[in-house]
Amino acid sequence: MSDAQARFAGYYAAPQAPWDIGRPQRAFVEASGEITRGPGDRPARVLDSGCGTGDLALWLAEQGCQVTGVDFLGQPLEVARRKAQVRGLAVNFLQLDALAVGEIPERFDAVTDCGLFHVFDDAGRAAYVAALTRLLEPGAKLFLLCFADAEPGEHGPRRVSERELREAFARGWTIEKIEPTRFETVPGIPGAEFTPGGARAWCATIRRK
Ligand SMILES: C[S@@+](CC[C@H](N)C(=O)[O-])C[C@H]1O[C@@H](n2cnc3c(N)ncnc32)[C@H](O)[C@@H]1O
């Protein structure tokens, strides 16, 4: 197990991971019209990258999307598969490093990234964007939610500036929108206290050229 995998496994071994709010983040629900419709208004084929215990992926499936969720840990994926079974939803949950998504043969209209981009260091970030660049065809969109530099402190995920987002997707992508929003977290977890109402975050829509 890599250091990064061990770190996330530690979070999932705790009674609750700070991001695991049991429902999709509000920012994605608000953008649902855009995410869930593919070309010609057919239901979108969506990859949820770093899907964790699957709440966003399952919600997208409920909206009619054809969904694949990937995470590099088996444990949250088992939780996600159990939720899918209970709810009678078909989602393809795959254990895979997001740096390898460029090798998935399936085609997608959209990728959702709820809290993955902001875990990478500079080199990992570049490799991740390269993998997404390989995966998505022109016109496909990335919907990304990450902590913003407006969130105080240094605990929790890496803060991301608007400039860093623009630089990361400067080649091969068109930034359609970067807006301030909130990243909801589980309240009351020591060491994971953020701005009340949700950590300050960016919600970005980025289209593959
Ligand atoms: C902050 S959590 C967000 C989980 C989920 N998207 C949510 O909102 O509940 C980040 C997730 O990405 C996964 N992850 C971190 N690095 C990864 C990588 N390189 N490849 C795949 N998954 C990764 C972690 O295991 C964790 O489930």
PDB file of C-alpha atoms and ligand atoms in Angstrom:
ATOM      1  CA  MET A   1       0.000   0.000   0.000  1.00  0.00           C
ATOM      2  CA  SER A   2       1.394   3.448  -0.919  1.00  0.00           C
ATOM      3  CA  ASP A   3       1.675   6.254   1.651  1.00  0.00           C
ATOM      4  CA  ALA A   4      -1.299   8.016   0.041  1.00  0.00           C
ATOM      5  CA  GLN A   5      -3.413   4.845   0.187  1.00  0.00           C
ATOM      6  CA  ALA A   6      -2.422   4.282   3.829  1.00  0.00           C
ATOM      7  CA  ARG A   7      -3.379   7.876   4.679  1.00  0.00           C
ATOM      8  CA  PHE A   8      -6.852   7.503   3.166  1.00  0.00           C
ATOM      9  CA  ALA A   9      -7.289   4.012   4.629  1.00  0.00           C
ATOM     10  CA  GLY A  10      -6.659   5.625   8.039  1.00  0.00           C
ATOM     11  CA  TYR A  11      -9.451   8.121   7.430  1.00  0.00           C
ATOM     12  CA  TYR A  12     -11.867   5.354   6.414  1.00  0.00           C
ATOM     13  CA  ALA A  13     -10.906   3.268   9.457  1.00  0.00           C
ATOM     14  CA  ALA A  14     -12.104   6.105  11.731  1.00  0.00           C
ATOM     15  CA  PRO A  15     -15.795   6.239  12.710  1.00  0.00           C
ATOM     16  CA  GLN A  16     -16.339   8.826   9.968  1.00  0.00           C
ATOM     17  CA  ALA A  17     -14.196  10.470   7.299  1.00  0.00           C
ATOM     18  CA  PRO A  18     -14.621  14.288   7.279  1.00  0.00           C
ATOM     19  CA  TRP A  19     -15.869  14.407   3.662  1.00  0.00           C
ATOM     20  CA  ASP A  20     -18.208  11.412   3.916  1.00  0.00           C
ATOM     21  CA  ILE A  21     -21.423  13.378   4.461  1.00  0.00           C
ATOM     22  CA  GLY A  22     -23.772  10.618   3.292  1.00  0.00           C
ATOM     23  CA  ARG A  23     -25.128  12.519   0.295  1.00  0.00           C
ATOM     24  CA  PRO A  24     -23.725  14.306  -2.746  1.00  0.00           C
ATOM     25  CA  GLN A  25     -22.192  17.730  -2.214  1.00  0.00           C
ATOM     26  CA  ARG A  26     -24.684  20.560  -2.815  1.00  0.00           C
ATOM     27  CA  ALA A  27     -22.455  22.026  -5.557  1.00  0.00           C
ATOM     28  CA  PHE A  28     -22.982  18.906  -7.703  1.00  0.00           C
ATOM     29  CA  VAL A  29     -26.719  18.746  -7.032  1.00  0.00           C
ATOM     30  CA  GLU A  30     -27.004  22.382  -8.128  1.00  0.00           C
ATOM     31  CA  ALA A  31     -25.136  21.571 -11.366  1.00  0.00           C
ATOM     32  CA  SER A  32     -27.126  18.396 -11.988  1.00  0.00           C
ATOM     33  CA  GLY A  33     -28.844  19.668 -15.150  1.00  0.00           C
ATOM     34  CA  GLU A  34     -25.473  20.157 -16.802  1.00  0.00           C
ATOM     35  CA  ILE A  35     -23.791  16.995 -15.497  1.00  0.00           C
ATOM     36  CA  THR A  36     -26.534  14.494 -16.174  1.00  0.00           C
ATOM     37  CA  ARG A  37     -27.330  15.367 -19.794  1.00  0.00           C
ATOM     38  CA  GLY A  38     -25.107  13.946 -22.517  1.00  0.00           C
ATOM     39  CA  PRO A  39     -25.029  14.950 -26.189  1.00  0.00           C
ATOM     40  CA  GLY A  40     -28.479  14.973 -27.799  1.00  0.00           C
ATOM     41  CA  ASP A  41     -29.996  15.165 -24.316  1.00  0.00           C
ATOM     42  CA  ARG A  42     -29.430  11.470 -23.647  1.00  0.00           C
ATOM     43  CA  PRO A  43     -28.404  10.503 -20.090  1.00  0.00           C
ATOM     44  CA  ALA A  44     -24.713  11.186 -19.609  1.00  0.00           C
ATOM     45  CA  ARG A  45     -22.022   8.550 -19.165  1.00  0.00           C
ATOM     46  CA  VAL A  46     -20.132   9.774 -16.100  1.00  0.00           C
ATOM     47  CA  LEU A  47     -16.903   8.733 -14.398  1.00  0.00           C
ATOM     48  CA  ASP A  48     -16.755   9.720 -10.721  1.00  0.00           C
ATOM     49  CA  SER A  49     -13.057  10.004  -9.958  1.00  0.00           C
ATOM     50  CA  GLY A  50     -12.064   9.255  -6.341  1.00  0.00           C
ATOM     51  CA  CYS A  51     -15.627   8.155  -5.612  1.00  0.00           C
ATOM     52  CA  GLY A  52     -15.092   7.070  -1.982  1.00  0.00           C
ATOM     53  CA  THR A  53     -18.216   5.420  -0.553  1.00  0.00           C
ATOM     54  CA  GLY A  54     -20.163   6.344  -3.671  1.00  0.00           C
ATOM     55  CA  ASP A  55     -22.792   8.923  -2.679  1.00  0.00           C
ATOM     56  CA  LEU A  56     -22.226  11.126  -5.743  1.00  0.00           C
ATOM     57  CA  ALA A  57     -21.939   8.170  -8.137  1.00  0.00           C
ATOM     58  CA  LEU A  58     -25.148   6.621  -6.774  1.00  0.00           C
ATOM     59  CA  TRP A  59     -27.023   9.903  -6.926  1.00  0.00           C
ATOM     60  CA  LEU A  60     -25.937  10.348 -10.569  1.00  0.00           C
ATOM     61  CA  ALA A  61     -27.211   6.841 -11.316  1.00  0.00           C
ATOM     62  CA  GLU A  62     -30.532   7.785  -9.721  1.00  0.00           C
ATOM     63  CA  GLN A  63     -30.682  10.729 -12.143  1.00  0.00           C
ATOM     64  CA  GLY A  64     -30.446   8.214 -15.007  1.00  0.00           C
ATOM     65  CA  CYS A  65     -26.720   8.486 -15.759  1.00  0.00           C
ATOM     66  CA  GLN A  66     -24.570   5.501 -16.662  1.00  0.00           C
ATOM     67  CA  VAL A  67     -21.924   5.708 -13.959  1.00  0.00           C
ATOM     68  CA  THR A  68     -18.483   4.293 -13.248  1.00  0.00           C
ATOM     69  CA  GLY A  69     -16.851   5.148  -9.928  1.00  0.00           C
ATOM     70  CA  VAL A  70     -13.127   4.686  -9.338  1.00  0.00           C
ATOM     71  CA  ASP A  71     -11.153   4.815  -6.120  1.00  0.00           C
ATOM     72  CA  PHE A  72      -7.748   3.393  -5.261  1.00  0.00           C
ATOM     73  CA  LEU A  73      -9.040   1.801  -2.038  1.00  0.00           C
ATOM     74  CA  GLY A  74     -11.114  -1.354  -1.857  1.00  0.00           C
ATOM     75  CA  GLN A  75     -12.741  -0.599   1.510  1.00  0.00           C
ATOM     76  CA  PRO A  76     -14.844   2.460   0.526  1.00  0.00           C
ATOM     77  CA  LEU A  77     -15.730   0.701  -2.730  1.00  0.00           C
ATOM     78  CA  GLU A  78     -17.171  -2.214  -0.751  1.00  0.00           C
ATOM     79  CA  VAL A  79     -19.343   0.289   1.143  1.00  0.00           C
ATOM     80  CA  ALA A  80     -20.366   1.873  -2.173  1.00  0.00           C
ATOM     81  CA  ARG A  81     -21.291  -1.511  -3.674  1.00  0.00           C
ATOM     82  CA  ARG A  82     -23.418  -2.363  -0.638  1.00  0.00           C
ATOM     83  CA  LYS A  83     -25.258   0.977  -0.924  1.00  0.00           C
ATOM     84  CA  ALA A  84     -25.869   0.285  -4.635  1.00  0.00           C
ATOM     85  CA  GLN A  85     -27.281  -3.140  -3.841  1.00  0.00           C
ATOM     86  CA  VAL A  86     -29.619  -1.801  -1.136  1.00  0.00           C
ATOM     87  CA  ARG A  87     -30.859   0.925  -3.458  1.00  0.00           C
ATOM     88  CA  GLY A  88     -31.126  -1.342  -6.509  1.00  0.00           C
ATOM     89  CA  LEU A  89     -28.737   0.806  -8.546  1.00  0.00           C
ATOM     90  CA  ALA A  90     -26.274  -0.395 -11.158  1.00  0.00           C
ATOM     91  CA  VAL A  91     -22.954   1.447 -10.856  1.00  0.00           C
ATOM     92  CA  ASN A  92     -19.648   0.064 -12.021  1.00  0.00           C
ATOM     93  CA  PHE A  93     -17.319   0.566  -9.029  1.00  0.00           C
ATOM     94  CA  LEU A  94     -13.681  -0.071  -9.972  1.00  0.00           C
ATOM     95  CA  GLN A  95     -10.579  -0.153  -7.798  1.00  0.00           C
ATOM     96  CA  LEU A  96      -8.152   1.922  -9.811  1.00  0.00           C
ATOM     97  CA  ASP A  97      -5.631   4.701  -9.301  1.00  0.00           C
ATOM     98  CA  ALA A  98      -7.020   7.890 -10.831  1.00  0.00           C
ATOM     99  CA  LEU A  99      -3.634   8.388 -12.486  1.00  0.00           C
ATOM    100  CA  ALA A 100      -4.551   5.379 -14.649  1.00  0.00           C
ATOM    101  CA  VAL A 101      -8.002   6.549 -15.808  1.00  0.00           C
ATOM    102  CA  GLY A 102      -6.535   7.350 -19.227  1.00  0.00           C
ATOM    103  CA  GLU A 103      -6.329   3.593 -19.815  1.00  0.00           C
ATOM    104  CA  ILE A 104     -10.053   2.946 -19.278  1.00  0.00           C
ATOM    105  CA  PRO A 105     -11.424   1.909 -22.689  1.00  0.00           C
ATOM    106  CA  GLU A 106     -14.959   3.166 -21.949  1.00  0.00           C
ATOM    107  CA  ARG A 107     -16.036   6.617 -23.242  1.00  0.00           C
ATOM    108  CA  PHE A 108     -17.481   9.271 -20.929  1.00  0.00           C
ATOM    109  CA  ASP A 109     -19.392  12.506 -21.455  1.00  0.00           C
ATOM    110  CA  ALA A 110     -18.294  13.827 -18.072  1.00  0.00           C
ATOM    111  CA  VAL A 111     -15.981  13.267 -15.138  1.00  0.00           C
ATOM    112  CA  THR A 112     -16.947  14.373 -11.650  1.00  0.00           C
ATOM    113  CA  ASP A 113     -14.171  15.049  -9.160  1.00  0.00           C
ATOM    114  CA  CYS A 114     -15.379  15.711  -5.660  1.00  0.00           C
ATOM    115  CA  GLY A 115     -12.320  16.288  -3.511  1.00  0.00           C
ATOM    116  CA  LEU A 116      -9.684  14.359  -5.455  1.00  0.00           C
ATOM    117  CA  PHE A 117      -7.793  17.064  -7.408  1.00  0.00           C
ATOM    118  CA  HIS A 118      -6.905  18.816  -4.153  1.00  0.00           C
ATOM    119  CA  VAL A 119      -5.158  15.764  -2.668  1.00  0.00           C
ATOM    120  CA  PHE A 120      -2.331  15.725  -5.242  1.00  0.00           C
ATOM    121  CA  ASP A 121       1.088  17.363  -4.942  1.00  0.00           C
ATOM    122  CA  ASP A 122       2.345  19.280  -8.005  1.00  0.00           C
ATOM    123  CA  ALA A 123       3.693  16.213  -9.814  1.00  0.00           C
ATOM    124  CA  GLY A 124       0.589  14.145  -9.013  1.00  0.00           C
ATOM    125  CA  ARG A 125      -1.639  16.975 -10.159  1.00  0.00           C
ATOM    126  CA  ALA A 126       0.116  17.151 -13.548  1.00  0.00           C
ATOM    127  CA  ALA A 127      -0.077  13.356 -13.949  1.00  0.00           C
ATOM    128  CA  TYR A 128      -3.776  13.373 -13.026  1.00  0.00           C
ATOM    129  CA  VAL A 129      -4.608  16.102 -15.551  1.00  0.00           C
ATOM    130  CA  ALA A 130      -2.627  14.177 -18.191  1.00  0.00           C
ATOM    131  CA  ALA A 131      -4.679  11.048 -17.414  1.00  0.00           C
ATOM    132  CA  LEU A 132      -7.955  12.990 -17.702  1.00  0.00           C
ATOM    133  CA  THR A 133      -6.698  14.519 -20.961  1.00  0.00           C
ATOM    134  CA  ARG A 134      -6.151  11.009 -22.349  1.00  0.00           C
ATOM    135  CA  LEU A 135      -9.514   9.781 -21.081  1.00  0.00           C
ATOM    136  CA  LEU A 136     -11.877  12.481 -22.302  1.00  0.00           C
ATOM    137  CA  GLU A 137     -12.718  13.254 -25.908  1.00  0.00           C
ATOM    138  CA  PRO A 138     -13.288  16.806 -27.188  1.00  0.00           C
ATOM    139  CA  GLY A 139     -16.448  18.324 -25.764  1.00  0.00           C
ATOM    140  CA  ALA A 140     -16.546  16.127 -22.648  1.00  0.00           C
ATOM    141  CA  LYS A 141     -16.584  17.999 -19.361  1.00  0.00           C
ATOM    142  CA  LEU A 142     -14.928  17.819 -15.974  1.00  0.00           C
ATOM    143  CA  PHE A 143     -16.937  19.011 -12.967  1.00  0.00           C
ATOM    144  CA  LEU A 144     -14.525  19.618 -10.112  1.00  0.00           C
ATOM    145  CA  LEU A 145     -14.996  20.622  -6.471  1.00  0.00           C
ATOM    146  CA  CYS A 146     -11.888  21.425  -4.435  1.00  0.00           C
ATOM    147  CA  PHE A 147     -10.834  23.379  -1.359  1.00  0.00           C
ATOM    148  CA  ALA A 148     -10.008  27.012  -2.195  1.00  0.00           C
ATOM    149  CA  ASP A 149      -7.182  29.184  -0.912  1.00  0.00           C
ATOM    150  CA  ALA A 150      -9.840  31.290   0.833  1.00  0.00           C
ATOM    151  CA  GLU A 151     -10.281  28.494   3.390  1.00  0.00           C
ATOM    152  CA  PRO A 152      -8.197  29.422   6.458  1.00  0.00           C
ATOM    153  CA  GLY A 153      -5.589  27.132   7.977  1.00  0.00           C
ATOM    154  CA  GLU A 154      -3.442  24.363   6.569  1.00  0.00           C
ATOM    155  CA  HIS A 155      -5.138  21.317   8.065  1.00  0.00           C
ATOM    156  CA  GLY A 156      -7.055  19.001   5.765  1.00  0.00           C
ATOM    157  CA  PRO A 157      -6.673  19.104   2.012  1.00  0.00           C
ATOM    158  CA  ARG A 158      -4.364  21.331   0.041  1.00  0.00           C
ATOM    159  CA  ARG A 159      -5.831  24.746  -0.745  1.00  0.00           C
ATOM    160  CA  VAL A 160      -6.077  25.530  -4.455  1.00  0.00           C
ATOM    161  CA  SER A 161      -5.998  29.006  -6.000  1.00  0.00           C
ATOM    162  CA  GLU A 162      -7.974  30.011  -9.086  1.00  0.00           C
ATOM    163  CA  ARG A 163      -4.651  30.627 -10.852  1.00  0.00           C
ATOM    164  CA  GLU A 164      -3.456  27.094 -10.055  1.00  0.00           C
ATOM    165  CA  LEU A 165      -6.672  25.678 -11.501  1.00  0.00           C
ATOM    166  CA  ARG A 166      -6.253  27.728 -14.668  1.00  0.00           C
ATOM    167  CA  GLU A 167      -2.600  26.679 -14.997  1.00  0.00           C
ATOM    168  CA  ALA A 168      -3.350  22.982 -14.438  1.00  0.00           C
ATOM    169  CA  PHE A 169      -5.865  22.963 -17.303  1.00  0.00           C
ATOM    170  CA  ALA A 170      -4.105  25.482 -19.566  1.00  0.00           C
ATOM    171  CA  ARG A 171      -3.369  22.966 -22.340  1.00  0.00           C
ATOM    172  CA  GLY A 172      -6.087  20.907 -24.020  1.00  0.00           C
ATOM    173  CA  TRP A 173      -8.933  22.304 -21.947  1.00  0.00           C
ATOM    174  CA  THR A 174     -11.289  25.288 -21.883  1.00  0.00           C
ATOM    175  CA  ILE A 175     -12.254  26.605 -18.468  1.00  0.00           C
ATOM    176  CA  GLU A 176     -15.956  27.371 -18.697  1.00  0.00           C
ATOM    177  CA  LYS A 177     -16.538  28.372 -15.107  1.00  0.00           C
ATOM    178  CA  ILE A 178     -14.742  28.698 -11.781  1.00  0.00           C
ATOM    179  CA  GLU A 179     -17.018  29.856  -8.986  1.00  0.00           C
ATOM    180  CA  PRO A 180     -16.632  30.111  -5.224  1.00  0.00           C
ATOM    181  CA  THR A 181     -18.779  27.625  -3.346  1.00  0.00           C
ATOM    182  CA  ARG A 182     -18.630  25.493  -0.187  1.00  0.00           C
ATOM    183  CA  PHE A 183     -17.327  21.982   0.469  1.00  0.00           C
ATOM    184  CA  GLU A 184     -19.584  20.439   3.107  1.00  0.00           C
ATOM    185  CA  THR A 185     -17.905  18.345   5.798  1.00  0.00           C
ATOM    186  CA  VAL A 186     -18.991  16.250   8.757  1.00  0.00           C
ATOM    187  CA  PRO A 187     -19.160  18.552  11.806  1.00  0.00           C
ATOM    188  CA  GLY A 188     -17.434  17.804  15.094  1.00  0.00           C
ATOM    189  CA  ILE A 189     -14.426  15.790  13.901  1.00  0.00           C
ATOM    190  CA  PRO A 190     -11.374  16.995  15.891  1.00  0.00           C
ATOM    191  CA  GLY A 191      -8.712  18.387  13.548  1.00  0.00           C
ATOM    192  CA  ALA A 192     -11.195  18.648  10.673  1.00  0.00           C
ATOM    193  CA  GLU A 193     -13.016  21.842  11.618  1.00  0.00           C
ATOM    194  CA  PHE A 194     -13.542  24.189   8.703  1.00  0.00           C
ATOM    195  CA  THR A 195     -15.521  27.370   7.997  1.00  0.00           C
ATOM    196  CA  PRO A 196     -19.091  26.988   9.285  1.00  0.00           C
ATOM    197  CA  GLY A 197     -21.433  26.237   6.400  1.00  0.00           C
ATOM    198  CA  GLY A 198     -18.695  24.374   4.539  1.00  0.00           C
ATOM    199  CA  ALA A 199     -15.048  24.913   3.705  1.00  0.00           C
ATOM    200  CA  ARG A 200     -14.472  27.614   1.118  1.00  0.00           C
ATOM    201  CA  ALA A 201     -14.135  25.876  -2.212  1.00  0.00           C
ATOM    202  CA  TRP A 202     -14.081  26.186  -5.985  1.00  0.00           C
ATOM    203  CA  CYS A 203     -16.616  24.637  -8.268  1.00  0.00           C
ATOM    204  CA  ALA A 204     -15.168  24.414 -11.772  1.00  0.00           C
ATOM    205  CA  THR A 205     -16.542  23.303 -15.124  1.00  0.00           C
ATOM    206  CA  ILE A 206     -13.752  22.524 -17.565  1.00  0.00           C
ATOM    207  CA  ARG A 207     -14.288  21.268 -21.108  1.00  0.00           C
ATOM    208  CA  ARG A 208     -11.906  19.086 -23.109  1.00  0.00           C
ATOM    209  CA  LYS A 209     -10.849  20.839 -26.326  1.00  0.00           C
TER     210      LYS A 209
HETATM  211  C1  LIG B   1     -11.603  13.586  -0.117  1.00  0.00           C
HETATM  212  S1  LIG B   1     -12.066  11.954  -0.508  1.00  0.00           S
HETATM  213  C2  LIG B   1     -13.556  12.239  -1.449  1.00  0.00           C
HETATM  214  C3  LIG B   1     -14.376  10.994  -1.664  1.00  0.00           C
HETATM  215  C4  LIG B   1     -15.674  11.204  -2.428  1.00  0.00           C
HETATM  216  N1  LIG B   1     -15.446  11.803  -3.714  1.00  0.00           N
HETATM  217  C5  LIG B   1     -16.643  12.020  -1.603  1.00  0.00           C
HETATM  218  O1  LIG B   1     -16.881  13.186  -1.939  1.00  0.00           O
HETATM  219  O2  LIG B   1     -17.146  11.488  -0.600  1.00  0.00           O
HETATM  220  C6  LIG B   1     -10.890  11.515  -1.768  1.00  0.00           C
HETATM  221  C7  LIG B   1     -11.076  10.097  -2.276  1.00  0.00           C
HETATM  222  O3  LIG B   1     -10.144   9.873  -3.320  1.00  0.00           O
HETATM  223  C8  LIG B   1      -9.495   8.636  -3.124  1.00  0.00           C
HETATM  224  N2  LIG B   1      -8.174   8.793  -3.730  1.00  0.00           N
HETATM  225  C9  LIG B   1      -7.135   9.542  -3.295  1.00  0.00           C
HETATM  226  N3  LIG B   1      -6.108   9.476  -4.161  1.00  0.00           N
HETATM  227  C10 LIG B   1      -6.527   8.667  -5.173  1.00  0.00           C
HETATM  228  C11 LIG B   1      -5.930   8.208  -6.371  1.00  0.00           C
HETATM  229  N4  LIG B   1      -4.673   8.545  -6.714  1.00  0.00           N
HETATM  230  N5  LIG B   1      -6.647   7.404  -7.181  1.00  0.00           N
HETATM  231  C12 LIG B   1      -7.914   7.039  -6.849  1.00  0.00           C
HETATM  232  N6  LIG B   1      -8.518   7.422  -5.720  1.00  0.00           N
HETATM  233  C13 LIG B   1      -7.838   8.241  -4.901  1.00  0.00           C
HETATM  234  C14 LIG B   1      -9.504   8.386  -1.636  1.00  0.00           C
HETATM  235  O4  LIG B   1      -9.446   7.017  -1.323  1.00  0.00           O
HETATM  236  C15 LIG B   1     -10.836   9.020  -1.245  1.00  0.00           C
HETATM  237  O5  LIG B   1     -11.887   8.083  -1.323  1.00  0.00           O
END
